[in-house]
Short mmCIF file of C-alpha atoms in Angstrom, two decimals:
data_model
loop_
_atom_site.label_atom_id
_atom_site.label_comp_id
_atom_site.label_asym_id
_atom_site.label_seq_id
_atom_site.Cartn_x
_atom_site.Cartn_y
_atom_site.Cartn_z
CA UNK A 1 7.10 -28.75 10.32
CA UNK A 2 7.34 -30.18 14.12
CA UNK A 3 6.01 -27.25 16.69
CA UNK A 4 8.59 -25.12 18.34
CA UNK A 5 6.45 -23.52 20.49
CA UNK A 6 7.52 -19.38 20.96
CA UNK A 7 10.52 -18.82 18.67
CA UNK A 8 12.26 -15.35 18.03
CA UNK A 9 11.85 -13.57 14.87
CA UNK A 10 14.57 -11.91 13.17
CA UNK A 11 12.63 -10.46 10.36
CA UNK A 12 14.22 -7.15 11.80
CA UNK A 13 15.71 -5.72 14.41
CA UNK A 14 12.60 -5.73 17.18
CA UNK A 15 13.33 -9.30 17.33
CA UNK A 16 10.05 -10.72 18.87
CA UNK A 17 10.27 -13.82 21.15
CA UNK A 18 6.83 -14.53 21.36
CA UNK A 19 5.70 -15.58 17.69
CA UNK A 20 4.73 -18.68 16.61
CA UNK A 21 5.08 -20.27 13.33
CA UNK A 22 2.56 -22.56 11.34
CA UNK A 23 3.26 -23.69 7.20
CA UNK A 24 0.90 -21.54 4.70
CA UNK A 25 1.28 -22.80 1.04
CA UNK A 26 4.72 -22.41 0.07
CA UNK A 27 5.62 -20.31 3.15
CA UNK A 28 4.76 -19.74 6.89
CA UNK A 29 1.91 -18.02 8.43
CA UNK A 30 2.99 -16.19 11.92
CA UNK A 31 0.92 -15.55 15.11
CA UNK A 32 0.93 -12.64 16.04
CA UNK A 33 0.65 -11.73 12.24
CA UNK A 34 3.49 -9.98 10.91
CA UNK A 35 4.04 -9.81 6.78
CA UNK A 36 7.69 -8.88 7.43
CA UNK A 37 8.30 -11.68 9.98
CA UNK A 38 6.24 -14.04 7.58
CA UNK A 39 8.53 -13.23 4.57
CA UNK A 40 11.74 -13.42 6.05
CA UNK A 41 11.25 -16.99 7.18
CA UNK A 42 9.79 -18.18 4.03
CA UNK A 43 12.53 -16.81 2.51
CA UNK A 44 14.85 -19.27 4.35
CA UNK A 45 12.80 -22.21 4.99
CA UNK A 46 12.42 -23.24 1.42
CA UNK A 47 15.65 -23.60 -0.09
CA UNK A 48 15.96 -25.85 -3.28
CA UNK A 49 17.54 -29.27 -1.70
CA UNK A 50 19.34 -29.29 -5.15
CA UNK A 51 21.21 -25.72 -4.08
CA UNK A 52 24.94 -26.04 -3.74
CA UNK A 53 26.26 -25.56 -0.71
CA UNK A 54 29.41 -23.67 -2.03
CA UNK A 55 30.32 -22.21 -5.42
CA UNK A 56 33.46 -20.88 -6.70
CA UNK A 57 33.18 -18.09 -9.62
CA UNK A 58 29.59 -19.22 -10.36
CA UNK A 59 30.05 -23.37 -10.47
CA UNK A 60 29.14 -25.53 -7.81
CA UNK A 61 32.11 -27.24 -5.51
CA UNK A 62 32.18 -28.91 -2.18
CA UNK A 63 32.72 -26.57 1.12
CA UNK A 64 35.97 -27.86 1.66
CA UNK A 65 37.36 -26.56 -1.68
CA UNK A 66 35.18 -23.00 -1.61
CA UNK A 67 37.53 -22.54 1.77
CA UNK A 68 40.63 -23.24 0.60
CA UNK A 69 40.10 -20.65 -2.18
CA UNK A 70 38.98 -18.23 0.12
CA UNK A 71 41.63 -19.07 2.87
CA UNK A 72 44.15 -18.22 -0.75
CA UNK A 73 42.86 -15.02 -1.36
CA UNK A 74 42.69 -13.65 2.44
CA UNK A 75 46.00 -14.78 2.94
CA UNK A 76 46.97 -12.49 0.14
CA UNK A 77 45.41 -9.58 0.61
CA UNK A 78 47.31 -6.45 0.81
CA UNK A 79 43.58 -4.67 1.98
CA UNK A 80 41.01 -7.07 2.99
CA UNK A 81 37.72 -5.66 4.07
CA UNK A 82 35.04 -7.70 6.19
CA UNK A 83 31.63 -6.29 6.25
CA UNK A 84 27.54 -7.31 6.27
CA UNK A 85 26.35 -8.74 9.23
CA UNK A 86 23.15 -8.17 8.42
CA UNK A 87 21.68 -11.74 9.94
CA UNK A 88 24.89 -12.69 11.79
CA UNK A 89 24.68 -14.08 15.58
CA UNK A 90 26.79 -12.72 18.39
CA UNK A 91 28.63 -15.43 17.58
CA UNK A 92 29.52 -14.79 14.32
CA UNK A 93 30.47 -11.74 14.84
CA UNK A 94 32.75 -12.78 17.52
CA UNK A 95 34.58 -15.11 15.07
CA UNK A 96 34.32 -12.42 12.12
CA UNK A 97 36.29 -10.12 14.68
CA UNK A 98 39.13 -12.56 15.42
CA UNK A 99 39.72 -13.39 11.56
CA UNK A 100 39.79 -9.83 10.85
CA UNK A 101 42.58 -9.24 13.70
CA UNK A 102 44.43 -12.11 12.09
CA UNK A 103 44.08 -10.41 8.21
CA UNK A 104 44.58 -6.74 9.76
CA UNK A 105 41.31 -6.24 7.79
CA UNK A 106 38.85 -3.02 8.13
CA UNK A 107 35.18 -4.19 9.99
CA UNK A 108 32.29 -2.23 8.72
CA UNK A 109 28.99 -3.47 10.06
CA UNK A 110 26.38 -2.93 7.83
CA UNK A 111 26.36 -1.99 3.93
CA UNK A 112 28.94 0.27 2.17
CA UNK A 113 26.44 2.68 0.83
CA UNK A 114 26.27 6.10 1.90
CA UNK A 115 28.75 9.29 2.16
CA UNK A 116 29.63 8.42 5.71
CA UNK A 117 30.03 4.84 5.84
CA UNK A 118 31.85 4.93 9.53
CA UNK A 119 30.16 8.02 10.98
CA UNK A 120 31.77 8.19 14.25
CA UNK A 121 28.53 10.22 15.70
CA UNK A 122 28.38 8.06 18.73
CA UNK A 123 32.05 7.70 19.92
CA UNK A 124 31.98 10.76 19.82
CA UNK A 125 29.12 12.12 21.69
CA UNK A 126 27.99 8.84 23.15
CA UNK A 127 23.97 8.09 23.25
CA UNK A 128 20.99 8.80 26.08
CA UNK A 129 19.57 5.35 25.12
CA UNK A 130 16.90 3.26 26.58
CA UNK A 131 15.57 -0.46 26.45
CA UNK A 132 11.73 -0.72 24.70
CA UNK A 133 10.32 -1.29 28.24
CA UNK A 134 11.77 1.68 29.72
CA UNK A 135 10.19 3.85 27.31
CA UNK A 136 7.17 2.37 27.16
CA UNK A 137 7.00 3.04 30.81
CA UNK A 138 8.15 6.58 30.73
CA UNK A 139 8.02 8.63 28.25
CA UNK A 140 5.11 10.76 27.55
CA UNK A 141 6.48 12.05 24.55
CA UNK A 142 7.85 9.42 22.05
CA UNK A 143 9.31 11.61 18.49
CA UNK A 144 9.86 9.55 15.72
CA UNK A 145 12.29 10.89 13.18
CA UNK A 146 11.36 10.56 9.68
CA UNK A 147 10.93 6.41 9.98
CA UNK A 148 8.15 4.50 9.25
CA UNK A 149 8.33 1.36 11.83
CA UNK A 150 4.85 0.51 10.62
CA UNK A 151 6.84 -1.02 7.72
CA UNK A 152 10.36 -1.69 8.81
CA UNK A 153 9.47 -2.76 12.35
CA UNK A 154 6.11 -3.92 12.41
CA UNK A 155 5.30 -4.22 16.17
CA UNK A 156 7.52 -1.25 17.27
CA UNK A 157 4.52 0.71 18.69
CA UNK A 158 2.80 -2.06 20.29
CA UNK A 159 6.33 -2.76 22.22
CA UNK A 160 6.25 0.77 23.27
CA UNK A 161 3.28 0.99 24.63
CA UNK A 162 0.52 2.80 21.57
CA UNK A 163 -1.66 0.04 20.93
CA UNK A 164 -4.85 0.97 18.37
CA UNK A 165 -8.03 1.31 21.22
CA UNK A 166 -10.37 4.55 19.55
CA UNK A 167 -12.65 4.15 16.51
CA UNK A 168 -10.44 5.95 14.42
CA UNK A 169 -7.79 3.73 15.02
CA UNK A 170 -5.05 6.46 16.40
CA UNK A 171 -2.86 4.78 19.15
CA UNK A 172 -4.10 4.96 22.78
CA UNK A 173 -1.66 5.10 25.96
CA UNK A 174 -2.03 1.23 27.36
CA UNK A 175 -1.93 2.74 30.54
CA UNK A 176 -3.26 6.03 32.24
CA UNK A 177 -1.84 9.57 31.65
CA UNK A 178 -1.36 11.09 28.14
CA UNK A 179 1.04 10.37 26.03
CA UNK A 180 1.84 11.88 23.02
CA UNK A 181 3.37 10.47 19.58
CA UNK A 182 5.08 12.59 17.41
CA UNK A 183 5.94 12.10 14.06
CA UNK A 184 8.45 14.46 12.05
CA UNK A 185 8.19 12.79 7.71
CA UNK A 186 7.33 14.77 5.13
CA UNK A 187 6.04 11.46 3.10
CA UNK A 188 2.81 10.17 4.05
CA UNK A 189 3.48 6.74 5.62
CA UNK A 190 1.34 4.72 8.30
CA UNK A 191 3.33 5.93 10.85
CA UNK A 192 2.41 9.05 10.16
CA UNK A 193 -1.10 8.72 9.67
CA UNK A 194 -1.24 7.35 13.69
CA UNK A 195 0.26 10.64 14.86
CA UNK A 196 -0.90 12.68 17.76
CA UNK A 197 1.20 15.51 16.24
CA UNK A 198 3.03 15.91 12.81
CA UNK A 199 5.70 17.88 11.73
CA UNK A 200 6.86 18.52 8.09
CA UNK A 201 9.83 19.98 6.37
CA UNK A 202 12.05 18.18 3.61
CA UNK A 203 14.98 16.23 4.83
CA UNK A 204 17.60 18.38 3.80
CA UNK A 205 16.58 20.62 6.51
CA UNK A 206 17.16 18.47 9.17
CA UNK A 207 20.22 19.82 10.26
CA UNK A 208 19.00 23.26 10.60
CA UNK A 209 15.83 21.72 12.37
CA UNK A 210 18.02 20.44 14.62
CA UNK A 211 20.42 23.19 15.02
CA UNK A 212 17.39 25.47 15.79
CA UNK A 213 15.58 23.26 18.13
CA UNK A 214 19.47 23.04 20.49
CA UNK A 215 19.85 27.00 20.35
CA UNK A 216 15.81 27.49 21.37
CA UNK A 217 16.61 25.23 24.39
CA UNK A 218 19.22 27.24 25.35
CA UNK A 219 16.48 30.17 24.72
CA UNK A 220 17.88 31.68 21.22
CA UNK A 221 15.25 32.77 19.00
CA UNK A 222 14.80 30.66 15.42
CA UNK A 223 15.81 32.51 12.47
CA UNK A 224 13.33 30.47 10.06
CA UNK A 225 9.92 31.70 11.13
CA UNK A 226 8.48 28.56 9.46
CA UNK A 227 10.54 26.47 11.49
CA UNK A 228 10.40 27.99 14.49
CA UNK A 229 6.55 27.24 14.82
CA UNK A 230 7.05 23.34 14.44
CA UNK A 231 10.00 23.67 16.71
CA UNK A 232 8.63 25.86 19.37
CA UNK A 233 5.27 23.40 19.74
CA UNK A 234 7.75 20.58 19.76
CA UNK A 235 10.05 22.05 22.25
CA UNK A 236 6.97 23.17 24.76
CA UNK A 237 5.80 19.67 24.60
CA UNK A 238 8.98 18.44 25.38
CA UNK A 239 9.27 20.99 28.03
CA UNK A 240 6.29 19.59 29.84
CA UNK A 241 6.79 15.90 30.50
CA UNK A 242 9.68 14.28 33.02
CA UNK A 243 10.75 11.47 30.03
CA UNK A 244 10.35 11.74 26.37
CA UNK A 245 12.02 9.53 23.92
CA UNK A 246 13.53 10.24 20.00
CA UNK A 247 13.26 7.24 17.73
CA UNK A 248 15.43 7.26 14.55
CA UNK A 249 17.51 5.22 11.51
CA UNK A 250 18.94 5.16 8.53
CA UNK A 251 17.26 8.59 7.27
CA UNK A 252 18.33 10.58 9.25
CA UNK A 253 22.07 9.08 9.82
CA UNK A 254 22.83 8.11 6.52
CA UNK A 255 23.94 9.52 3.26
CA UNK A 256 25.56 12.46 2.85
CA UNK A 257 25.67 14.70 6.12
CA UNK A 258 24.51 11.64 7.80
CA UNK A 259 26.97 11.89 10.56
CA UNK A 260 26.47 15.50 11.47
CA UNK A 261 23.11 14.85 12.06
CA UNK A 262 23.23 12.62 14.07
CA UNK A 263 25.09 14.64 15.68
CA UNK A 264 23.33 17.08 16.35
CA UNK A 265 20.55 14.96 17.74
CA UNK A 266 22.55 13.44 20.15
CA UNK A 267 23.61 16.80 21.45
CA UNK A 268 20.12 18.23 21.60
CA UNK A 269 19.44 15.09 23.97
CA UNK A 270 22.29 15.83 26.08
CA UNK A 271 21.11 19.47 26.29
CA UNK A 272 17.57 18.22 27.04
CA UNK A 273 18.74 15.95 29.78
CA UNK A 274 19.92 18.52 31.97
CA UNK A 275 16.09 18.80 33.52
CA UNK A 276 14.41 15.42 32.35
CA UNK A 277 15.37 12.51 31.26
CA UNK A 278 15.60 12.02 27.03
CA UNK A 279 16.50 9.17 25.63
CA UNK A 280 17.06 7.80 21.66
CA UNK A 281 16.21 4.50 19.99
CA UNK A 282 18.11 3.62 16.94
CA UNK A 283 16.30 1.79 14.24
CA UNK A 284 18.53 -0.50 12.39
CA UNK A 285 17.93 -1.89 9.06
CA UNK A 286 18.58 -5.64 9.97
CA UNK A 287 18.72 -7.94 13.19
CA UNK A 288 22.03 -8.46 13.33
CA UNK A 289 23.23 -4.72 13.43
CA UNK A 290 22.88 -4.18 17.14
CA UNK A 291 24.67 -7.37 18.03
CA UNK A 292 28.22 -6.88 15.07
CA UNK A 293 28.30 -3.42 16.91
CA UNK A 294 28.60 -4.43 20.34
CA UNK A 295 31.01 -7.19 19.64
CA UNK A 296 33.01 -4.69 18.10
CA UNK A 297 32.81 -2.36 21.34
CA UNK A 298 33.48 -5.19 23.30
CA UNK A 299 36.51 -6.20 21.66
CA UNK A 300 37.97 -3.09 19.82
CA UNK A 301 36.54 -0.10 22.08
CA UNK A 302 34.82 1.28 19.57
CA UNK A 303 31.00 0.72 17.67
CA UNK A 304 31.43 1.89 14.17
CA UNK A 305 33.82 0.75 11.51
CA UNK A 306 37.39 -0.30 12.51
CA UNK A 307 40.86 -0.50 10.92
CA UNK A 308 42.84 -3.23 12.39
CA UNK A 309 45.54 -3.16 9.55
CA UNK A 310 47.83 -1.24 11.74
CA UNK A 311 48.11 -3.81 14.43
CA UNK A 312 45.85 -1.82 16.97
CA UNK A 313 41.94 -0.83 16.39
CA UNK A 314 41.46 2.63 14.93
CA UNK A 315 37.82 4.24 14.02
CA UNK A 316 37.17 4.89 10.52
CA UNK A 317 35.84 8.49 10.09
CA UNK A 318 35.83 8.06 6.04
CA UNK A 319 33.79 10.49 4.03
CA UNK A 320 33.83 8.41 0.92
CA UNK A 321 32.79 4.35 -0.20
CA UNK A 322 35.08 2.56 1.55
CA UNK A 323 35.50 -0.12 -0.72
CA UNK A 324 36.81 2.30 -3.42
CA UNK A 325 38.39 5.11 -0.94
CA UNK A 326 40.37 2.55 0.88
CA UNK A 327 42.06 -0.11 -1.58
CA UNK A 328 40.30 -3.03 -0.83
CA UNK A 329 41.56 -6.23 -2.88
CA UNK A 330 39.22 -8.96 -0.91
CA UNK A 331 36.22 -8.26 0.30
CA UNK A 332 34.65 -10.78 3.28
CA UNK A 333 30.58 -10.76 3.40
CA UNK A 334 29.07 -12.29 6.51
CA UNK A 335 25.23 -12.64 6.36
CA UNK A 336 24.50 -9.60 4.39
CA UNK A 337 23.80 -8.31 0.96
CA UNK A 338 26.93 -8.14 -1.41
CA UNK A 339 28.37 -4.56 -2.36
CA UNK A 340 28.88 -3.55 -5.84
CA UNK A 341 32.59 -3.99 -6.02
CA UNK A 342 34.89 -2.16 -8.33
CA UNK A 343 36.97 -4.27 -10.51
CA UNK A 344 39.98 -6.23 -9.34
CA UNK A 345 38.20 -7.00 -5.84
CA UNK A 346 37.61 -10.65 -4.84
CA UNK A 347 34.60 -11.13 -2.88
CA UNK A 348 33.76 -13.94 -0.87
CA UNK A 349 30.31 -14.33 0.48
CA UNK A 350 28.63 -16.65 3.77
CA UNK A 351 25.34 -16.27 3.67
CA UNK A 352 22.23 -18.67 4.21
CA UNK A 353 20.63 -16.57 0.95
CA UNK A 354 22.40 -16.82 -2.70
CA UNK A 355 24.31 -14.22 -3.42
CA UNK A 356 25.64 -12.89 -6.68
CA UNK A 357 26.70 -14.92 -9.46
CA UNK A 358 29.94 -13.34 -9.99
CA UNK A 359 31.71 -14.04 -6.12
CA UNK A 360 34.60 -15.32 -6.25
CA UNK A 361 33.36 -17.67 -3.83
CA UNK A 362 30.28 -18.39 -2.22
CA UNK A 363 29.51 -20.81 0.84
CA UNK A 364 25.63 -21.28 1.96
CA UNK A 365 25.46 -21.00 5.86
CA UNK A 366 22.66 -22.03 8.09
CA UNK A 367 19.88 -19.51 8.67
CA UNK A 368 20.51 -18.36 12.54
CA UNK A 369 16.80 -18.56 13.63
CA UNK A 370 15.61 -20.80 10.78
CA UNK A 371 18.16 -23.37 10.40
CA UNK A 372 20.78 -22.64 13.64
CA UNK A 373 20.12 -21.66 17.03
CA UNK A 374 22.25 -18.37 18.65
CA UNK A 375 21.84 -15.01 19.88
CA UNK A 376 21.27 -11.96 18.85
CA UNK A 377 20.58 -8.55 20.04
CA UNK A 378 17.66 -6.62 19.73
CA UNK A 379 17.49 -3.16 18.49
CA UNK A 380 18.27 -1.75 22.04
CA UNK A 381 20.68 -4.32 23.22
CA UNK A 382 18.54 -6.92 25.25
CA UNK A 383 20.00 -10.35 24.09
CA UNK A 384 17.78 -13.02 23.11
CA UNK A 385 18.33 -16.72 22.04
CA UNK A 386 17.63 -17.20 18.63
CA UNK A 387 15.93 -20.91 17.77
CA UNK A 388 16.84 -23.46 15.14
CA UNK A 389 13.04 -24.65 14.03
CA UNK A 390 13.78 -26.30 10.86
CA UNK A 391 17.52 -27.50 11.65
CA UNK A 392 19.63 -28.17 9.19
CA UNK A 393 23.33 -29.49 8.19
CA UNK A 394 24.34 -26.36 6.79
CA UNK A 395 26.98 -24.64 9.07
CA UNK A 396 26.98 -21.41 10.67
CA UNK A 397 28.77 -18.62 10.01
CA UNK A 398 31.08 -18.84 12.90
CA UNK A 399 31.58 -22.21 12.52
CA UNK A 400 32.91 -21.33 8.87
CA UNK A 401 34.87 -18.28 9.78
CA UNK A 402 36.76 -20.32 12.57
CA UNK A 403 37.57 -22.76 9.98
CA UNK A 404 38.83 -20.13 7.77
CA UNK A 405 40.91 -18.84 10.32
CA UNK A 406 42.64 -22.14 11.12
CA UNK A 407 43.61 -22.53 7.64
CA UNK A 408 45.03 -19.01 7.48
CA UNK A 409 47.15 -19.96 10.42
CA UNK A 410 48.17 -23.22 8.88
#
């Protein structure tokens, strides 16, 4: 493996530009050290050479074919649905977007699991957000929100400014003044364990947590006396400090009541900001999240899922599966994990991993990071370059999906 030099990792969403990549057995070895990081490009970097590039229902054919039979069944869809992104570029997305206007399709970044697949918390409410460099710079309080970015996003406390400098190994401000880290989980995770403070209570009460902590700012007394304790230490420390930050992700915003939640934490930061300055930092599940969503901003007006069947954009607000709730005959996966589909629906998957056996059809893409350069965005919407160290033939996703396009049009 020639030497890159500094590459970006897309392991997950943090996307760090300063790691450097060295082969370990049947893998790579990463500096700094990261397990995730280290996984996800081993993952990609050894591919059988004997792998087809393309199959169509389970048997191996040539690109060219697997997109003809895809072009066939897009071009006949009465509901097409596009969806994944999970390690899509900027780029891809881009070209995902335009195919989807072409099909009228409905865009959901991200997985079709959950109760509220298109939560429309933030076009709704809008967000207090923040890059990583403003919060490590300002806040004195940083509350993380039932996450554990010890394990999802390895370095996410190091890029915010906690970095492990006592003999007990709790984090330590990198610079002077106190800062405190707050972690709300009632599971025992490393995240937790680093805590300055730590609040419990089972996830089905954080609604009312949340509820409670909005009408004590506005100087209502809690109803739940156990609450109220957590809340009221929470809410003093908040009270004391010019900046403080909330960090939170898929437990708290998905699943069912996933979009009132969130909800309500963005409107507890909008109350908070009316005398300092709160801000939130979503976690997303994969590196290409951040980037499908503002492509979809850019181009449709709005972040979430998006119906383009009726000639214009329109949010999705759907409380069920949207693959079953919504009549989908062809489903479109870009760079994510397939969906259990219900029967009758044609899937087609790009993606630079395998994916099911039973797609209809199935074209291998380049890795974007691995295998194809690009960009992506990280978690709070800086956009970085992604590299290509072990470059390949494969194409990329947009490079496929603007092919796919053309012979729609044909």
């Amino acid at each position: 493996m020639p030497d890159p030099g500094p590459v970006t990792c897309a392991g997950c969403a943090l996307l760090c530009d300063d790691v450097t990549i060295e082969p370990s057995g049947d893998g790579v070895r990463l500096e700094p050290p990261c397990p995730l990081g280290a996984q996800w490009f081993s993952e990609r970097a050894r591919r059988p050479a004997s792998a087809p590039a393309a199959t169509i229902r389970g048997q191996a054919a040539g690109v060219e074919a697997a997109l003809n039979r895809a072009a066939e069944l897009l071009r006949g869809a009465r509901r097409p649905l596009i969806y994944g992104f999970d390690g899509a570029t900027v780029e891809d997305a881009r070209a995902a977007v335009a195919l989807a206007d072409r099909l009228g399709a409905l865009v959901v970044p991200g997985g079709l699991a959950g109760a509220w697949p298109g939560a429309p918390a933030l076009p709704l409410r809008g967000a207090s957000s923040a890059t990583l460099g403003e919060i490590r710079d300002r806040s004195q309080v940083v509350v993380i929100w039932r996450e554990d970015p010890l394990t999802s996003h390895p370095r996410l406390l190091e890029r915010l400014g906690f970095v492990d400098g006592s003999a007990d190994g709790s984090p330590r401000r990198a610079w002077r003044g106190t800062r405190t880290l707050v972690v709300l989980d009632d599971r025992d995770t490393a995240t937790a364990a680093r805590a300055d403070l730590r609040l419990r209570w089972a996830r089905e009460r954080d609604l009312e947590a949340l509820t409670c902590l909005r009408a004590m700012q506005r100087g209502v007394a809690a109803r739940s006396s156990d609450l109220g304790d957590a809340l009221g230490g929470l809410l003093e420390r908040l009270g004391e400090v010019p900046h403080a930050a909330f960090v939170y992700g898929p437990a708290l915003s998905s699943g069912a009541g996933g979009q009132r939640r969130a909800l309500a934490l963005h409107e507890l930061v909008r109350a908070l900001c009316g005398d300092r300055h709160v801000v939130t930092l979503a976690l997303p599940s994969a590196a290409g999240a951040t980037g499908a969503e503002d492509v979809l901003t850019w181009q449709t007006g709005y972040c979430g899922s998006v119906d383009l069947a009726g000639g214009h954009p329109e949010l999705v607000t759907a409380t069920r599966p949207l693959m079953a709730d919504e009549g989908v005959d062809v489903s479109l996966c870009i760079e994510g994990g397939l969906s259990p589909a219900p029967a009758g629906v044609a899937e087609i998957a790009l993606g630079s991993l395998p994916a099911r056996g039973d797609a209809e059809v199935s074209i291998h893409t380049a890795a974007a990071g691995v295998e194809a350069t690009g960009t992506a965005h990280r978690l709070d919407g800086v956009p970085l370059a992604l590299q290509a160290p072990l470059a390949r033939d494969a194409p990329s996703a947009a490079a496929l999906l603007a092919r796919l396009l053309a012979e729609i049009e044909r």
